[in-house]
mmCIF file of C-alpha atoms in Angstrom:
data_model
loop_
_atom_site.group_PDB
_atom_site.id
_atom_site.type_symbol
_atom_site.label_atom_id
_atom_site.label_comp_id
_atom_site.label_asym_id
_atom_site.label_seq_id
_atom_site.Cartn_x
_atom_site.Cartn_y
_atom_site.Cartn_z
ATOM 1 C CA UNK A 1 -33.037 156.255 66.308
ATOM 2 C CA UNK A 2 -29.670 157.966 66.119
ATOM 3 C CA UNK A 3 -27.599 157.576 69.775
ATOM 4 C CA UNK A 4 -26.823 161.115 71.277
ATOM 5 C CA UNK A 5 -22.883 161.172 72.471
ATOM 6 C CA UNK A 6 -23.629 164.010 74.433
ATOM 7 C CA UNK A 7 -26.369 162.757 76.201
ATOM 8 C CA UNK A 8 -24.531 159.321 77.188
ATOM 9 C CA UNK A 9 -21.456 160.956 78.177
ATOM 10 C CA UNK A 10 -23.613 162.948 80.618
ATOM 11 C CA UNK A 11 -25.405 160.248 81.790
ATOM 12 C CA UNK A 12 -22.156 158.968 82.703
ATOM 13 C CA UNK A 13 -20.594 161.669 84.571
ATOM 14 C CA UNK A 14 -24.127 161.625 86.357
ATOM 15 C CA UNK A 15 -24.031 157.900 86.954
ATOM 16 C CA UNK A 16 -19.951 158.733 88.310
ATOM 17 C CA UNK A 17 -21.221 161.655 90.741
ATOM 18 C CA UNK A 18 -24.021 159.359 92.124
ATOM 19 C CA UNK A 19 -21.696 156.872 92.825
ATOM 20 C CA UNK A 20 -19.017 159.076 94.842
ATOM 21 C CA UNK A 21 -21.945 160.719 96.697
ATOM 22 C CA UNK A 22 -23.740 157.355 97.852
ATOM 23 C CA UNK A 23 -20.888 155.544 98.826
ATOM 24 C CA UNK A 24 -19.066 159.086 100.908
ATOM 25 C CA UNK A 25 -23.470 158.693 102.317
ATOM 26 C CA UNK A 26 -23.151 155.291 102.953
ATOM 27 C CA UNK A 27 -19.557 154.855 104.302
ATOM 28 C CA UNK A 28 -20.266 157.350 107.208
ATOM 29 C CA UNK A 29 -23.411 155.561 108.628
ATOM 30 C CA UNK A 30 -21.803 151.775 108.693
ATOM 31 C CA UNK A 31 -20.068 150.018 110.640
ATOM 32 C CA UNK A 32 -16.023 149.042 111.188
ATOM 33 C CA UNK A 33 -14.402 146.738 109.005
ATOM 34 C CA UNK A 34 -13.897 143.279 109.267
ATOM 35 C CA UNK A 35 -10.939 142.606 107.018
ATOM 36 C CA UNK A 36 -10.891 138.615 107.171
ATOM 37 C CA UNK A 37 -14.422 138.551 105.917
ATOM 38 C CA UNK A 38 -13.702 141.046 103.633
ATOM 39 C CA UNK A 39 -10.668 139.001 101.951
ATOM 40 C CA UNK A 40 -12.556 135.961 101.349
ATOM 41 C CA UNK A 41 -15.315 137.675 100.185
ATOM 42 C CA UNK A 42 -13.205 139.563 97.629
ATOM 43 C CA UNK A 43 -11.472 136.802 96.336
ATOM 44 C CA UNK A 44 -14.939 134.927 95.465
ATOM 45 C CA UNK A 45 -16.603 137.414 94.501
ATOM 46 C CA UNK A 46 -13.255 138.131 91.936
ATOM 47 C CA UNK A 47 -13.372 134.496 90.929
ATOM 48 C CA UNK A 48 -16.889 134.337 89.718
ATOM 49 C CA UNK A 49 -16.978 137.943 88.333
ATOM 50 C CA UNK A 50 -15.110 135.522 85.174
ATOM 51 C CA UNK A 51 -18.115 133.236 85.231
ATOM 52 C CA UNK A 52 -20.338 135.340 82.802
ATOM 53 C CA UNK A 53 -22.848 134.693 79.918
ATOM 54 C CA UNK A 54 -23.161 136.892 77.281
ATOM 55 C CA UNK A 55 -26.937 138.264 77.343
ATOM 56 C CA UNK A 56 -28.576 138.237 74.149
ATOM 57 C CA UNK A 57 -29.090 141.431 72.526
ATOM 58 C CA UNK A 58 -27.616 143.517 74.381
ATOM 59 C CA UNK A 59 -23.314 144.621 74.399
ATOM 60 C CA UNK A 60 -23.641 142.982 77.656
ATOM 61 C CA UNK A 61 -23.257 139.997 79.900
ATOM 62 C CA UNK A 62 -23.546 138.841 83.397
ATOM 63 C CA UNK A 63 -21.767 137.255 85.843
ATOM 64 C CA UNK A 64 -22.849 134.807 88.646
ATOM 65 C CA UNK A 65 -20.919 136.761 91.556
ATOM 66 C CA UNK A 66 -24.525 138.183 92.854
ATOM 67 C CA UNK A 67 -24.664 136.148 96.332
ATOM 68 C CA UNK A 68 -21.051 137.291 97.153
ATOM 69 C CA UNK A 69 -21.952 141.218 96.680
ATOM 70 C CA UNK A 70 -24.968 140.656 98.714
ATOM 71 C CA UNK A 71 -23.028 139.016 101.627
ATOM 72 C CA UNK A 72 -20.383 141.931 101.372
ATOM 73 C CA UNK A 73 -23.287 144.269 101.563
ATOM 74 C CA UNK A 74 -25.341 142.620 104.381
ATOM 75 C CA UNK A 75 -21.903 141.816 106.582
ATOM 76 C CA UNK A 76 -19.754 144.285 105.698
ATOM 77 C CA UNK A 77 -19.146 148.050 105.794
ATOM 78 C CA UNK A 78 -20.459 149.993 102.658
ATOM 79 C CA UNK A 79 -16.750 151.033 102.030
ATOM 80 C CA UNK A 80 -15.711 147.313 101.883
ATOM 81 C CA UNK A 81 -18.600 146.166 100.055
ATOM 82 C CA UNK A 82 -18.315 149.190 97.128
ATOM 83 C CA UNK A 83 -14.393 148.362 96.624
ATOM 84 C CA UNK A 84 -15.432 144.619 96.582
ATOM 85 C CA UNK A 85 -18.097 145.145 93.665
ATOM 86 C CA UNK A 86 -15.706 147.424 91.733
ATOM 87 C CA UNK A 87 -12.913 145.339 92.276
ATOM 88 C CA UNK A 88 -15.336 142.697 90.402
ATOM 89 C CA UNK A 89 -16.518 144.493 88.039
ATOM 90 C CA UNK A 90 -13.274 145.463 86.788
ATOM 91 C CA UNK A 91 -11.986 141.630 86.726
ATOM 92 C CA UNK A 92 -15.501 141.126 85.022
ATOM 93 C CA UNK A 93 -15.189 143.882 82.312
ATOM 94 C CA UNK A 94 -11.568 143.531 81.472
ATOM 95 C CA UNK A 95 -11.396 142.681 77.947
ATOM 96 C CA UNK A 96 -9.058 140.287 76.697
ATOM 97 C CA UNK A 97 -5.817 139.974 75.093
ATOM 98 C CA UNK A 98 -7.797 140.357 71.814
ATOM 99 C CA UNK A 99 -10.098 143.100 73.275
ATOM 100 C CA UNK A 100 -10.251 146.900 73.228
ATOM 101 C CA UNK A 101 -9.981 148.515 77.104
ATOM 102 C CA UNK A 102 -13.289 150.935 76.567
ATOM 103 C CA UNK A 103 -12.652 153.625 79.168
ATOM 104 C CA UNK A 104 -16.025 155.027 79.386
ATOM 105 C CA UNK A 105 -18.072 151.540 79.818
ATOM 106 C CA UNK A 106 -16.025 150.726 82.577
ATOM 107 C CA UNK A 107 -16.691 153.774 84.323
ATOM 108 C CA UNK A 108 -20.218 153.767 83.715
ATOM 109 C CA UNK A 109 -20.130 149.702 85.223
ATOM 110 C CA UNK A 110 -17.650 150.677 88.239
ATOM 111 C CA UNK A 111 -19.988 153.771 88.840
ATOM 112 C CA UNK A 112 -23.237 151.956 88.394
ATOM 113 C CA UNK A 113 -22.008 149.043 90.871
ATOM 114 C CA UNK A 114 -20.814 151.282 93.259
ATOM 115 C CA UNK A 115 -24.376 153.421 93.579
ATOM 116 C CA UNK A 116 -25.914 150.266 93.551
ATOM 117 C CA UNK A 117 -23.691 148.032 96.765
ATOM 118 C CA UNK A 118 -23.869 151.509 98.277
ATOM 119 C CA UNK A 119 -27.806 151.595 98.511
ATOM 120 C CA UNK A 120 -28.527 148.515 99.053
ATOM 121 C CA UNK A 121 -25.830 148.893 102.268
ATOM 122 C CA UNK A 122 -28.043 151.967 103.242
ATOM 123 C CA UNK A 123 -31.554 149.861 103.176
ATOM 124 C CA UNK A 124 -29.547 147.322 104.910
ATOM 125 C CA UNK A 125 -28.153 149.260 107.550
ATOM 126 C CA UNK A 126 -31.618 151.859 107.795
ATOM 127 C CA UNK A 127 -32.673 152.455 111.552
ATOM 128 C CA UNK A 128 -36.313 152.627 110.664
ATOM 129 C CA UNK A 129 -36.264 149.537 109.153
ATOM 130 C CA UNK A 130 -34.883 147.880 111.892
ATOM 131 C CA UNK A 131 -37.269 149.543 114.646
ATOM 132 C CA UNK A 132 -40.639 149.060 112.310
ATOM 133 C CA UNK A 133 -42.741 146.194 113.894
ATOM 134 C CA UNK A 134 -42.725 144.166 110.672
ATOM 135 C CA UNK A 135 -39.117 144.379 109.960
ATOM 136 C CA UNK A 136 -37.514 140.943 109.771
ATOM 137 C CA UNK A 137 -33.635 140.155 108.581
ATOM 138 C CA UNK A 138 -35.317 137.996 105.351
ATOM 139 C CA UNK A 139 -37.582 141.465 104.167
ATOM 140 C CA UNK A 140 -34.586 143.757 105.075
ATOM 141 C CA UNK A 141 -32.467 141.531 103.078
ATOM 142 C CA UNK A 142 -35.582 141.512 100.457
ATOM 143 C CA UNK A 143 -35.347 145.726 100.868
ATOM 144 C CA UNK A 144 -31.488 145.468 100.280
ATOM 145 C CA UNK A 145 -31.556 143.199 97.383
ATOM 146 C CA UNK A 146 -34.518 145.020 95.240
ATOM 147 C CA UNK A 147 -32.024 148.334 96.039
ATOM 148 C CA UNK A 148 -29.529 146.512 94.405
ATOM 149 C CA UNK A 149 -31.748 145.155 91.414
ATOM 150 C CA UNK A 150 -33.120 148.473 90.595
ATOM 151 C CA UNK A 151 -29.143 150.024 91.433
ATOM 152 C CA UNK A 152 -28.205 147.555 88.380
ATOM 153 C CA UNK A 153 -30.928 147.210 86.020
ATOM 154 C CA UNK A 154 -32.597 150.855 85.138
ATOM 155 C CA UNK A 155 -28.972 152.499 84.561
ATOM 156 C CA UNK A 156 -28.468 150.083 82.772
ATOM 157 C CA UNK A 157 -31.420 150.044 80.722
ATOM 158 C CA UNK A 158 -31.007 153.777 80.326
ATOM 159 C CA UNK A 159 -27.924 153.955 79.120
ATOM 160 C CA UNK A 160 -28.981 151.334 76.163
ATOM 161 C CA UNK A 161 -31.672 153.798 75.846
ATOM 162 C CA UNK A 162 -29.723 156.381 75.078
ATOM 163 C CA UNK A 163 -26.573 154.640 73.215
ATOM 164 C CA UNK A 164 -28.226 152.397 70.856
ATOM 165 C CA UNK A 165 -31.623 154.040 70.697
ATOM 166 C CA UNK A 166 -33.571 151.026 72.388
ATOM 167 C CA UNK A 167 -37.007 151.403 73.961
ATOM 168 C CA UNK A 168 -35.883 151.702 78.099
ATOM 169 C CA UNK A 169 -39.216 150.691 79.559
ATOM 170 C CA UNK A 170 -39.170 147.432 76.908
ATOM 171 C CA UNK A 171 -35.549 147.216 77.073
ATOM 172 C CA UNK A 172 -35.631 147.151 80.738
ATOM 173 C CA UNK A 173 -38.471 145.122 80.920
ATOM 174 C CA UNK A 174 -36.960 142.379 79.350
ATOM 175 C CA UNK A 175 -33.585 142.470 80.928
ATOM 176 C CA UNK A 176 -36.023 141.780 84.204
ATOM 177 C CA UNK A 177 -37.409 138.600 83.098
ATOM 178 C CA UNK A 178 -34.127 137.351 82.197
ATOM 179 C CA UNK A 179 -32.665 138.680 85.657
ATOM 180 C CA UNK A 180 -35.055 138.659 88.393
ATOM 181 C CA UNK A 181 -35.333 135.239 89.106
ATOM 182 C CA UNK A 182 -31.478 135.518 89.533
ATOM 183 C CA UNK A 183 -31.757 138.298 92.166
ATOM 184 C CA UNK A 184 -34.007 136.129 93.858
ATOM 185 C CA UNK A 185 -31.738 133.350 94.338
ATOM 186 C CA UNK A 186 -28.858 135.034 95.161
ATOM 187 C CA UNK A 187 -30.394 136.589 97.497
ATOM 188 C CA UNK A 188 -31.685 133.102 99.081
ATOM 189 C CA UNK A 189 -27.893 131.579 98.841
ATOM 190 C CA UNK A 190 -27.372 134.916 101.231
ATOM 191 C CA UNK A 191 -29.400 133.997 103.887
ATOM 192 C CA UNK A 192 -28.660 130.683 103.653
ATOM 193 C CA UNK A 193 -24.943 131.563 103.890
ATOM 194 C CA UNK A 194 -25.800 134.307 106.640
ATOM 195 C CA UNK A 195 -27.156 131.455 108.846
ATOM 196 C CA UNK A 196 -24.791 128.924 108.507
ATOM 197 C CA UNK A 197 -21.622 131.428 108.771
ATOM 198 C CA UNK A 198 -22.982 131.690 112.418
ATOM 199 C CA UNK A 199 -21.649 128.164 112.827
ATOM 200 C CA UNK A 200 -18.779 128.263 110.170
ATOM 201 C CA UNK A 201 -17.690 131.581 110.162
ATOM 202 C CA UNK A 202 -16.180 133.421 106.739
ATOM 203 C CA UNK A 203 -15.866 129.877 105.414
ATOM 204 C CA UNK A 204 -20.028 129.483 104.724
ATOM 205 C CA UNK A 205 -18.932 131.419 101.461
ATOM 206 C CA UNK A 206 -17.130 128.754 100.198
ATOM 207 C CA UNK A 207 -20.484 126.728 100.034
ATOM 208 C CA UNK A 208 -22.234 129.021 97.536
ATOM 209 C CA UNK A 209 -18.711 128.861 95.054
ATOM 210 C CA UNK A 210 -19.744 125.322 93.459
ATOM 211 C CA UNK A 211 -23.234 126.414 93.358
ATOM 212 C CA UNK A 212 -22.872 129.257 91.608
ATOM 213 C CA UNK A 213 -20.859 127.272 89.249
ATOM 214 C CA UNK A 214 -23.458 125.197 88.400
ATOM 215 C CA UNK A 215 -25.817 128.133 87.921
ATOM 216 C CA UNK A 216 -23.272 129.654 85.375
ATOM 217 C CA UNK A 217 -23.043 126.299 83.429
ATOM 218 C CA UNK A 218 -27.170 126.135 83.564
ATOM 219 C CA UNK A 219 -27.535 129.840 82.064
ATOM 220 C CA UNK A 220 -24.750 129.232 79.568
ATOM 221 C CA UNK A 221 -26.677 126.445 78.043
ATOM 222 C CA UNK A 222 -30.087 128.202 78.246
ATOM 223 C CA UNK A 223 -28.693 131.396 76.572
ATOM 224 C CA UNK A 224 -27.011 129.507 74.115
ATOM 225 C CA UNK A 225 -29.618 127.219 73.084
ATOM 226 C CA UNK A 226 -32.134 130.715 73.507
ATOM 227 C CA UNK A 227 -29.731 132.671 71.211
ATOM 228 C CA UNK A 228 -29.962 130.264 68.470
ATOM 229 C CA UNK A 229 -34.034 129.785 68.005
ATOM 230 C CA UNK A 230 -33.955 133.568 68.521
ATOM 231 C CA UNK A 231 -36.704 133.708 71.412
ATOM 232 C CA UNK A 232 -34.768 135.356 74.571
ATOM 233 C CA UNK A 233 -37.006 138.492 75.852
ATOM 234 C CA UNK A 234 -33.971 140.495 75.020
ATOM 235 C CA UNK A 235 -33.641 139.409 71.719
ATOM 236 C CA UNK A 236 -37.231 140.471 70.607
ATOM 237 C CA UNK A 237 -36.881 143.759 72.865
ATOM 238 C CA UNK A 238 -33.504 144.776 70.516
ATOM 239 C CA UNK A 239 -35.244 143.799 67.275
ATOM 240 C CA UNK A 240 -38.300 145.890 68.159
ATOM 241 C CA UNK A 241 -36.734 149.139 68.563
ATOM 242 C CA UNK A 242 -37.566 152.637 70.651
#
């Protein structure tokens, strides 16, 4: 299967415009800033965007930054938390000295990033969550973090769909097993974090930094030593086509 220009390009300018809309949304119904928080969150965030694996594949990789986006969603306003995940993702997706600067993929990541912080700050920040009976900080964070997930992954698996001609249910299906159990995690460093900034303040962030570092060096080795028997769910998803 042939990838349609047209059709990508359009799915980015639609993946742009849901971006600007959500975050304008978002930005009106949260709270003031808290620029401290915001720094130190930025900066770690930054840091670890250049911890990243390449996925198998896929023209893709990911970086290990996940519990610092969540904290700058769940803490922060939706403004600071959307120019903290594009600030990362551009630090994540600049190419190197070697590389070619690809204007359109980093407007599709800065655009999908961006719609995703900015719904997951929405769930976050929802009255009706926080007057139902069953709400709980753990399942809003839960809510926020499956926003986020499903912000990042079906674009994502879309726009393979459409620019390399992959299967998008399989494709996506297979970029979940390799991700979800990631999500989960970050999102359990978050509330971890959450609970002991109560005590330490902004500095509970720099806990999760050498964590997250061992993470990367974990998935590095699994992806590496994945890539080369050639059994990675993402792998077998590429080589079976749409």
């Amino acid at each position: 299967m042939r990838p349609n220009t047209r059709l990508t390009q359009t799915f980015i300018g639609l993946m742009a415009f849901a971006a600007i809309a959500s975050t304008v949304y978002a930005s009106l119904a949260s709270h003031t800033l808290h620029v401290s928080y915001a720094l130190a969150v930025l900066a770690l965030a930054a840091a670890t965007s250049r911890m990243k694996v390449k996925l198998p594949g896929i023209d893709g990789n990911m970086s290990v930054n996940l519990p610092f986006l969540l904290m700058a969603v769940v803490n922060l306003s939706a403004l600071e938390a959307v120019l903290i995940a594009c600030v990362s993702t551009v630090v994540q997706c600049w190419p190197k000295s070697s590389g070619k600067f690809k204007p359109d993929q980093m407007l599709f990541n800065l655009s999908m990033m961006a719609f995703a912080t900015s719904m997951a700050n929405l769930i976050w920040n929802a009255g009706w969550l926080g007057k139902a009976v069953w709400a709980s900080e753990p399942l809003m964070l839960a809510s926020a973090t499956a926003a986020f997930f499903l912000g990042q992954t079906a674009p994502v698996a879309g726009i393979i769909k459409l620019a390399e001609g992959a299967a998008m249910r399989r494709i996506w299906l297979s970029i979940v097993q390799l991700s979800f159990p990631y999500y989960v995690l970050s999102a359990g460093m978050t509330s971890m974090a959450n609970l002991v900034s109560h005590h330490l303040g902004w500095q509970a962030a720099l806990v999760v930094f050498p964590v997250m570092y061992g993470i990367h060096r974990s998935y590095r080795v699994y992806f590496g030593h994945a890539a080369e028997a050639g059994r990675t769910p993402l792998a077998r998803a590429a080589t079976a086509g749409a």
